[in-house]
Coordinates of C-alpha atoms and ligand atoms in Angstrom, one line a residue:
X168 CA 5.7 -10.2 5.9
X169 CA 5.2 -9.5 9.6
X170 CA 4.0 -6.0 10.3
X171 CA 6.7 -3.6 11.6
X172 CA 7.1 -3.5 15.3
X173 CA 7.4 0.3 15.4
X174 CA 8.0 0.5 19.2
X175 CA 11.0 -1.8 18.9
X176 CA 12.3 0.0 15.8
X177 CA 12.0 3.4 17.6
X178 CA 14.3 2.1 20.4
X179 CA 17.1 1.8 17.7
X180 CA 16.9 5.5 16.9
X181 CA 18.5 7.7 19.6
X182 CA 17.4 11.0 18.1
X183 CA 13.7 10.1 18.4
X184 CA 14.1 10.6 22.2
X185 CA 14.8 14.3 21.6
X186 CA 12.2 16.9 22.6
X187 CA 11.4 20.3 21.1
X188 CA 10.7 23.0 23.7
X189 CA 9.6 20.3 26.2
X190 CA 7.4 18.5 23.7
X191 CA 8.4 15.1 22.3
X192 CA 9.7 15.4 18.8
X193 CA 7.4 14.1 16.1
X194 CA 9.8 13.8 13.1
X195 CA 7.7 13.9 9.9
X196 CA 10.4 15.1 7.6
X197 CA 12.0 11.8 6.5
X198 CA 11.6 12.5 2.8
X199 CA 14.1 15.3 3.2
X200 CA 16.4 13.2 5.3
X201 CA 15.8 10.1 7.4
X202 CA 17.2 9.4 10.8
X203 CA 19.9 6.7 11.6
X204 CA 19.5 3.7 13.8
X205 CA 22.2 2.8 16.3
X206 CA 23.2 0.0 13.9
X207 CA 24.2 2.5 11.3
X208 CA 25.9 4.9 13.7
X209 CA 27.8 1.9 15.2
X210 CA 29.0 0.6 11.8
X211 CA 30.4 4.1 10.9
X212 CA 31.9 4.4 14.4
X213 CA 33.5 1.0 14.2
X214 CA 34.9 1.8 10.8
X215 CA 36.5 5.1 11.7
X216 CA 37.7 3.8 15.1
X217 CA 39.4 0.6 13.8
X218 CA 39.7 0.4 10.0
X219 CA 39.9 3.9 8.6
X220 CA 42.4 4.2 5.6
X221 CA 42.4 5.3 2.0
X222 CA 41.0 2.4 -0.1
X223 CA 42.4 0.7 -3.2
X224 CA 45.8 2.2 -2.6
X225 CA 47.9 1.3 0.4
X226 CA 50.0 -1.9 0.8
X227 CA 49.4 -1.9 4.5
X228 CA 47.0 -4.0 6.5
X229 CA 44.6 -1.2 7.5
X230 CA 44.2 -0.1 3.8
X231 CA 43.3 -3.7 3.0
X232 CA 40.8 -3.9 5.8
X233 CA 39.3 -0.5 4.7
X234 CA 39.1 -1.7 1.0
X235 CA 37.4 -4.9 2.1
X236 CA 34.8 -3.0 4.1
X237 CA 34.2 -0.6 1.2
X238 CA 33.8 -3.3 -1.4
X239 CA 31.7 -5.5 0.9
X240 CA 29.5 -2.5 1.4
X241 CA 29.1 -2.1 -2.3
X242 CA 28.0 -5.7 -2.7
X243 CA 25.5 -5.4 0.1
X244 CA 23.9 -2.2 -1.2
X245 CA 24.0 -3.5 -4.8
X246 CA 22.1 -6.6 -3.7
X247 CA 19.6 -4.4 -1.9
X248 CA 18.5 -2.9 -5.2
X249 CA 18.8 -6.2 -7.1
X250 CA 22.1 -5.3 -8.8
X251 CA 25.6 -6.9 -9.2
X252 CA 28.4 -5.0 -7.5
X253 CA 30.0 -3.8 -10.7
X254 CA 26.7 -2.1 -11.6
X255 CA 26.8 0.1 -8.5
X256 CA 28.8 3.3 -8.6
X257 CA 29.3 5.2 -5.3
X258 CA 28.4 8.8 -5.6
X259 CA 27.9 11.6 -3.1
X260 CA 24.1 11.4 -3.6
X261 CA 21.4 11.3 -6.2
X262 CA 22.2 14.8 -7.4
X263 CA 25.7 13.8 -8.3
X264 CA 24.5 10.6 -9.9
X265 CA 22.1 12.5 -12.2
X266 CA 24.7 15.0 -13.1
X267 CA 27.2 12.2 -13.8
X268 CA 24.8 10.5 -16.2
X269 CA 24.0 13.8 -18.1
X270 CA 27.6 14.8 -18.4
X271 CA 28.9 11.4 -19.4
X272 CA 26.1 11.1 -22.0
X273 CA 27.1 14.5 -23.4
X274 CA 30.7 13.4 -23.6
X275 CA 29.8 10.1 -25.2
X276 CA 27.5 11.8 -27.7
X277 CA 30.3 14.3 -28.6
X278 CA 32.7 11.3 -29.1
X279 CA 30.1 9.7 -31.5
X280 CA 29.1 6.7 -29.3
X281 CA 25.9 5.7 -31.1
X282 CA 24.0 4.5 -28.1
X283 CA 24.3 7.9 -26.5
X284 CA 24.0 10.1 -29.6
X285 CA 22.0 13.2 -29.0
X286 CA 21.5 16.2 -31.3
X287 CA 18.9 18.5 -32.9
X288 CA 15.7 16.6 -33.6
X289 CA 16.3 14.2 -30.7
X290 CA 14.2 14.5 -27.6
X291 CA 14.8 14.1 -23.9
X292 CA 11.6 13.5 -21.9
X293 CA 11.1 14.2 -18.3
X294 CA 8.0 15.2 -16.2
X295 CA 6.4 18.2 -14.7
X296 CA 6.8 16.7 -11.3
X297 CA 10.6 16.3 -11.0
X298 CA 12.8 17.4 -8.2
X299 CA 15.2 20.1 -9.6
X300 CA 18.0 17.5 -9.4
X301 CA 16.2 15.5 -12.1
X302 CA 15.4 18.5 -14.2
X303 CA 18.4 20.9 -14.4
X304 CA 20.9 18.3 -15.6
X305 CA 18.6 17.5 -18.5
X306 CA 18.1 21.2 -19.3
X307 CA 21.8 21.4 -19.4
X308 CA 22.1 18.2 -21.6
X309 CA 19.5 19.5 -24.1
X310 CA 21.3 22.9 -24.3
X311 CA 24.6 21.3 -24.9
X312 CA 23.5 18.8 -27.5
X313 CA 20.7 20.8 -29.3
X314 CA 18.2 18.1 -28.3
X315 CA 14.7 19.2 -27.2
X316 CA 13.5 18.7 -23.6
X317 CA 9.9 17.7 -23.3
X318 CA 7.8 17.1 -20.2
X319 CA 5.1 14.6 -19.4
X320 CA 2.2 16.4 -17.8
X321 CA 0.7 15.7 -14.4
X322 CA -3.0 15.2 -14.0
X323 CA -5.0 17.2 -11.5
X324 CA -5.0 14.3 -9.1
X325 CA -1.2 14.0 -9.2
X326 CA -0.8 11.0 -11.4
X327 CA 1.3 11.2 -14.5
X328 CA -0.8 11.6 -17.7
X329 CA -0.2 8.2 -19.4
X330 CA -2.2 9.1 -22.5
X331 CA 0.0 12.1 -23.0
X332 CA 3.0 9.9 -22.3
X333 CA 2.0 7.6 -25.1
X334 CA 1.7 10.6 -27.5
X335 CA 5.0 12.3 -26.3
X336 CA 7.3 9.3 -26.1
X337 CA 8.0 8.3 -29.7
X338 CA 10.7 7.7 -32.3
X339 CA 12.5 11.0 -31.5
X340 CA 12.8 10.1 -27.8
X341 CA 16.3 9.2 -26.9
X342 CA 16.0 9.3 -23.1
X343 CA 13.2 9.2 -20.6
X344 CA 13.7 10.2 -17.0
X345 CA 11.3 10.4 -14.1
X346 CA 11.0 9.9 -10.3
X347 CA 9.8 6.4 -9.2
X348 CA 8.1 8.2 -6.3
X349 CA 7.6 11.9 -6.4
X350 CA 9.0 13.9 -3.5
X351 CA 5.9 16.2 -3.4
X352 CA 3.1 13.8 -4.6
X353 CA 4.2 10.6 -2.9
X354 CA 2.6 8.5 -5.6
X355 CA 4.3 5.4 -6.9
X356 CA 4.6 6.0 -10.6
X357 CA 3.9 3.2 -13.1
X358 CA 7.5 2.3 -13.9
X359 CA 6.7 -0.8 -16.0
X360 CA 4.4 1.0 -18.4
X361 CA 6.7 4.0 -18.8
X362 CA 9.8 1.8 -19.3
X363 CA 7.9 -0.3 -21.9
X364 CA 6.9 2.9 -23.8
X365 CA 10.4 4.2 -23.8
X366 CA 12.1 0.9 -24.8
X367 CA 9.6 0.4 -27.6
X368 CA 11.4 3.4 -29.1
X369 CA 14.9 2.3 -28.0
X370 CA 15.1 5.2 -25.6
X371 CA 17.2 5.0 -22.4
X372 CA 15.4 5.2 -19.1
X373 CA 16.9 7.0 -16.1
X374 CA 15.0 6.4 -12.8
X375 CA 15.2 8.8 -9.9
X376 CA 14.7 6.3 -7.1
X377 CA 15.5 8.7 -4.2
X378 CA 12.0 8.3 -2.7
X379 CA 11.3 4.7 -3.7
X380 CA 14.4 2.7 -2.6
X381 CA 13.8 3.7 1.1
X382 CA 10.1 2.8 1.1
X383 CA 9.4 -0.2 -1.2
X384 CA 11.1 -3.2 -2.5
X385 CA 13.0 -2.0 -5.6
X386 CA 14.9 -4.3 -8.1
X387 CA 16.5 -2.2 -10.8
X388 CA 17.3 -5.0 -13.2
X389 CA 13.7 -6.4 -12.8
X390 CA 12.3 -2.9 -13.6
X391 CA 14.6 -2.9 -16.7
X392 CA 15.6 0.7 -16.2
X393 CA 19.0 1.6 -17.8
X394 CA 20.2 3.9 -15.0
X395 CA 18.9 4.7 -11.6
X396 CA 20.0 6.9 -8.6
X397 CA 19.3 7.0 -4.9
X398 CA 20.7 8.8 -1.8
X399 CA 21.9 7.2 1.4
X400 CA 20.6 9.9 3.8
X401 CA 17.0 9.1 2.8
X402 CA 17.6 5.4 3.5
X403 CA 18.5 5.4 7.2
X404 CA 22.1 5.9 6.0
X405 CA 24.7 8.6 6.2
X406 CA 24.7 11.7 4.1
X407 CA 27.2 12.4 1.3
X408 CA 26.8 8.9 -0.1
X409 CA 24.5 7.6 -2.8
X410 CA 24.3 5.0 -5.5
X411 CA 24.2 5.1 -9.3
X412 CA 23.0 1.9 -10.9
X413 CA 23.6 1.2 -14.6
X414 CA 23.2 -1.7 -16.9
X415 CA 26.7 -3.2 -17.3
X416 CA 27.0 -2.7 -21.1
X417 CA 25.9 0.9 -20.7
X418 CA 28.3 1.7 -17.9
X419 CA 31.1 0.1 -20.0
X420 CA 30.3 2.3 -22.9
X421 CA 30.0 5.5 -20.9
X422 CA 33.0 7.8 -20.4
X423 CA 33.8 9.1 -16.9
X424 CA 32.4 12.4 -15.6
X425 CA 35.0 13.3 -12.9
X426 CA 38.7 12.7 -13.7
X427 CA 41.5 12.2 -11.3
X428 CA 42.9 9.6 -9.0
X429 CA 41.6 6.1 -8.4
X430 CA 40.0 5.7 -11.8
X431 CA 42.8 5.0 -14.2
X432 CA 45.1 2.2 -15.5
X433 CA 47.8 4.2 -17.3
X434 CA 48.4 7.9 -17.4
X435 CA 51.0 9.8 -19.6
X436 CA 51.5 13.5 -19.8
X437 CA 49.1 13.5 -22.7
X438 CA 46.7 10.7 -22.3
X439 CA 44.9 8.5 -19.7
X440 CA 43.3 5.1 -19.8
X441 CA 40.5 4.3 -17.4
X442 CA 39.5 1.5 -15.2
X443 CA 36.3 -0.4 -16.0
X444 CA 33.1 0.5 -14.2
X445 CA 32.4 1.1 -11.4
X446 CA 35.9 2.5 -10.5
X447 CA 36.0 4.6 -13.7
X448 CA 33.2 6.7 -12.2
X449 CA 34.7 7.1 -8.7
X450 CA 37.5 9.6 -9.2
X451 CA 39.0 11.0 -6.0
X452 CA 38.8 9.8 -2.4
X453 CA 35.7 7.8 -1.9
X454 CA 33.0 8.2 0.8
X455 CA 34.2 5.1 2.6
X456 CA 32.8 5.3 6.1
X457 CA 29.5 6.5 4.6
X458 CA 29.4 3.5 2.3
X459 CA 29.9 1.3 5.3
X460 CA 27.1 3.0 7.1
X461 CA 24.8 2.7 4.1
X462 CA 25.4 -1.0 3.9
X463 CA 24.4 -1.3 7.6
X464 CA 21.2 0.7 6.7
X465 CA 20.5 -1.7 3.8
X466 CA 20.9 -4.7 6.2
X467 CA 18.7 -3.1 8.8
X468 CA 15.9 -2.6 6.2
X469 CA 16.4 -6.1 4.8
X470 CA 15.9 -7.5 8.3
X471 CA 12.7 -5.5 8.6
X472 CA 11.6 -6.8 5.1
X473 CA 10.9 -4.2 2.5
X474 CA 7.4 -5.6 1.9
X475 CA 6.6 -4.8 5.5
X476 CA 8.2 -1.4 5.2
X477 CA 6.0 -0.6 2.2
X478 CA 2.9 -1.9 3.9
X479 CA 3.7 0.4 6.9
X480 CA 4.3 3.4 4.5
X481 CA 1.1 2.7 2.6
X482 CA -0.9 2.5 5.8
X483 CA 0.5 5.9 7.1
X484 CA 0.1 7.4 3.6
X485 CA -3.6 6.5 3.7
X486 CA -4.0 7.8 7.2
X487 CA -2.4 11.1 6.3
X488 CA -4.5 11.4 3.2
X489 CA -7.8 10.5 4.9
X490 CA -7.1 12.9 7.7
X491 CA -6.2 15.8 5.5
X492 CA -9.1 15.2 3.2
X493 CA -11.4 15.7 6.1
X494 CA -10.1 19.1 7.1
X495 CA -11.7 22.3 5.8
X496 CA -9.4 24.8 3.9
X497 CA -6.8 22.2 3.1
X498 CA -5.8 21.5 -0.5
X499 CA -3.8 18.3 -1.0
X500 CA -1.4 18.0 -3.9
X501 CA -1.7 14.5 -5.5
X502 CA -5.0 13.5 -4.1
X503 CA -5.2 10.3 -6.3
X504 CA -6.2 7.0 -4.9
X505 CA -3.0 5.5 -6.2
X506 CA -0.2 3.4 -4.6
X507 CA 1.7 5.8 -2.4
X508 CA 4.2 6.1 0.4
X509 CA 3.7 8.0 3.7
X510 CA 4.0 11.5 2.2
X511 CA 1.5 14.3 1.8
X512 CA 2.1 17.9 0.6
X513 CA -0.7 20.4 1.1
X514 CA -1.7 24.0 1.1
X515 CA -3.6 25.6 4.0
X516 CA -5.9 28.2 2.4
X517 CA -5.0 31.7 3.6
X518 CA -1.9 30.6 5.6
X519 CA 1.7 30.7 4.2
X520 CA 3.4 27.3 4.4
X521 CA 6.2 28.8 6.5
X522 CA 3.6 29.9 9.1
X523 CA 2.1 26.4 9.0
X524 CA 5.6 24.9 9.6
X525 CA 6.3 27.3 12.5
X526 CA 3.0 26.5 14.1
X527 CA 3.6 22.8 13.8
X528 CA 7.2 23.2 15.1
X529 CA 5.7 24.9 18.2
X530 CA 3.9 21.6 18.8
X531 CA 7.1 19.6 18.4
X532 CA 6.2 18.4 14.9
X533 CA 8.9 18.6 12.2
X534 CA 7.7 19.0 8.6
X535 CA 9.2 20.6 5.5
X536 CA 7.8 23.7 4.0
X537 CA 8.5 25.5 0.7
X538 CA 8.7 24.3 -2.9
X539 CA 10.6 21.1 -2.0
X540 CA 13.0 21.7 -5.0
X541 CA 10.0 21.3 -7.3
X542 CA 9.0 24.8 -8.5
X543 CA 7.5 23.7 -11.8
X544 CA 5.2 21.3 -10.1
X545 CA 4.0 23.9 -7.6
X546 CA 3.5 26.3 -10.5
X547 CA 1.5 23.7 -12.3
X548 CA -0.9 23.7 -9.3
X549 CA -0.9 27.5 -9.1
X550 CA 0.9 27.8 -5.8
X551 CA 4.4 28.6 -4.7
X552 CA 4.8 26.5 -1.6
X553 CA 3.3 23.7 0.4
X554 CA 3.7 22.0 3.8
X555 CA 4.9 18.4 3.5
X556 CA 4.7 15.6 6.1
X557 CA 6.6 12.4 5.4
X558 CA 7.0 9.2 7.4
X559 CA 9.3 6.3 7.7
X560 CA 9.8 3.0 9.5
X561 CA 9.8 4.7 12.9
X562 CA 6.7 6.8 12.4
X563 CA 3.7 5.9 14.6
X564 CA -0.1 6.3 14.0
X565 CA -0.1 8.5 17.1
X566 CA 2.4 10.9 15.5
X567 CA 0.3 11.2 12.4
X568 CA -2.8 11.8 14.5
X569 CA -0.9 14.5 16.5
X570 CA 0.1 16.1 13.3
X571 CA -3.5 16.0 11.9
X572 CA -4.9 17.5 15.1
X573 CA -2.4 20.3 14.9
X574 CA -3.1 21.0 11.2
X575 CA -6.8 21.2 12.1
X576 CA -6.0 24.1 14.5
X577 CA -3.9 26.1 12.0
X578 CA -6.6 28.2 10.4
X579 CA -8.2 29.0 13.7
X580 CA -4.9 30.0 15.1
X581 CA -4.4 32.5 12.3
X582 CA -7.9 33.8 12.8
X583 CA -9.5 32.1 9.8
X584 CA -12.6 29.9 9.7
X585 CA -12.6 26.1 9.7
X586 CA -10.2 25.9 12.6
X587 CA -10.2 23.7 15.7
X588 CA -13.9 23.9 16.2
X589 CA -14.8 22.6 12.8
Ligands
PMP115 N1 15.3 13.4 -6.4 C1 14.3 13.3 -5.5 C2 13.0 12.8 -5.8 C3 14.6 13.8 -4.2 O1 13.6 13.7 -3.2 C4 15.8 14.3 -3.8 C5 16.1 14.8 -2.4 N2 15.2 15.7 -1.9 C6 16.8 14.3 -4.8 C7 16.5 13.9 -6.1 C8 18.2 14.9 -4.6 O2 18.9 14.0 -3.7 P1 20.2 14.5 -2.9 O3 19.9 15.9 -2.4 O4 20.4 13.5 -1.8 O5 21.3 14.5 -3.9

């Protein structure tokens, strides 16, 4: 694939022309939320300007146009992750998708659906590195069913401990869930090995693909995961929209999470019958203009070519890592020489992450500070917060270098050694 033409890409993103206190904005917070190109903004604008209506309901022309736009968007986004359109459920984001899976499994288990049976003695396995969105729903599911929640450990260099995984994942395992790419470590986890381990024991696999779908080519059926989730706002798309992928036979066997309009065939005062997937999981008024925007984002990324996107990310990831490794007083989380995206979280010895973030902001550099919704992972490394820089298709080498130069000054600025002069 041809390398990304970053200058041309940047011209598509109006917000990148903004400045912060007179300094050009260096946006290094794309893992929290990405920016939208003109093409996505225009697609949303065109939809709300000319085609906005409630979908799957009205008899009128506008409703039909809106429904077509909504379902076309589903087909485009499904294809982007290798799926068929009936395997893609619209959600409001990854968090909702993960809660949907956990709640629906609990309901299925309570109804005695064998594939989703969970009870005392069964195990749900996740990892120490998860975003809270991929931890709390499983804590809830374990509590509700009496199953035990177990955690794959993270090695000192940030990789998942696969030896431990082989020992933990076993005949009691009913479900394994983990992030494809961690939002703090940035490492691409070995999906194939973990899926093979889980499937050897007939366990379901749920993949949190929030940080992978935006940055590398991802094909859920090829990965053979049973369920997967992602968010639009990290994918050059709008917020309040996301996708839930499921294998067709599993979605068909799973009861709905939210109940209400748009998901039924027949309702009496006592009972209700539900539509097949994906509509069964889309109760209420759908995020229509957001879905249209997300489809435009998928097309934009397709045109760039996801292999080229990953090459760009891997390049920036290596540049971030190399740069940070060379700085005194910096401790990187997830230092492994493993496949990674353009993301690095680190601790500056003696300086609170919030101070680091404020210092960088004074230079026009936007990063994320805190625990990044991964408190157990920070605890595992004996710290409470880090500073995280993350890149995307519009990030330049020069921005990464500007960031590294500013980080090199932090300790000196706060009166500690190893500062700018080092
Ligand atoms: N999982 C991971 C790995 C994430 O990075 C995020 C977002 N930070 C989420 C889940 C939750 O996504 P959302 O807030 O879009 O629902």
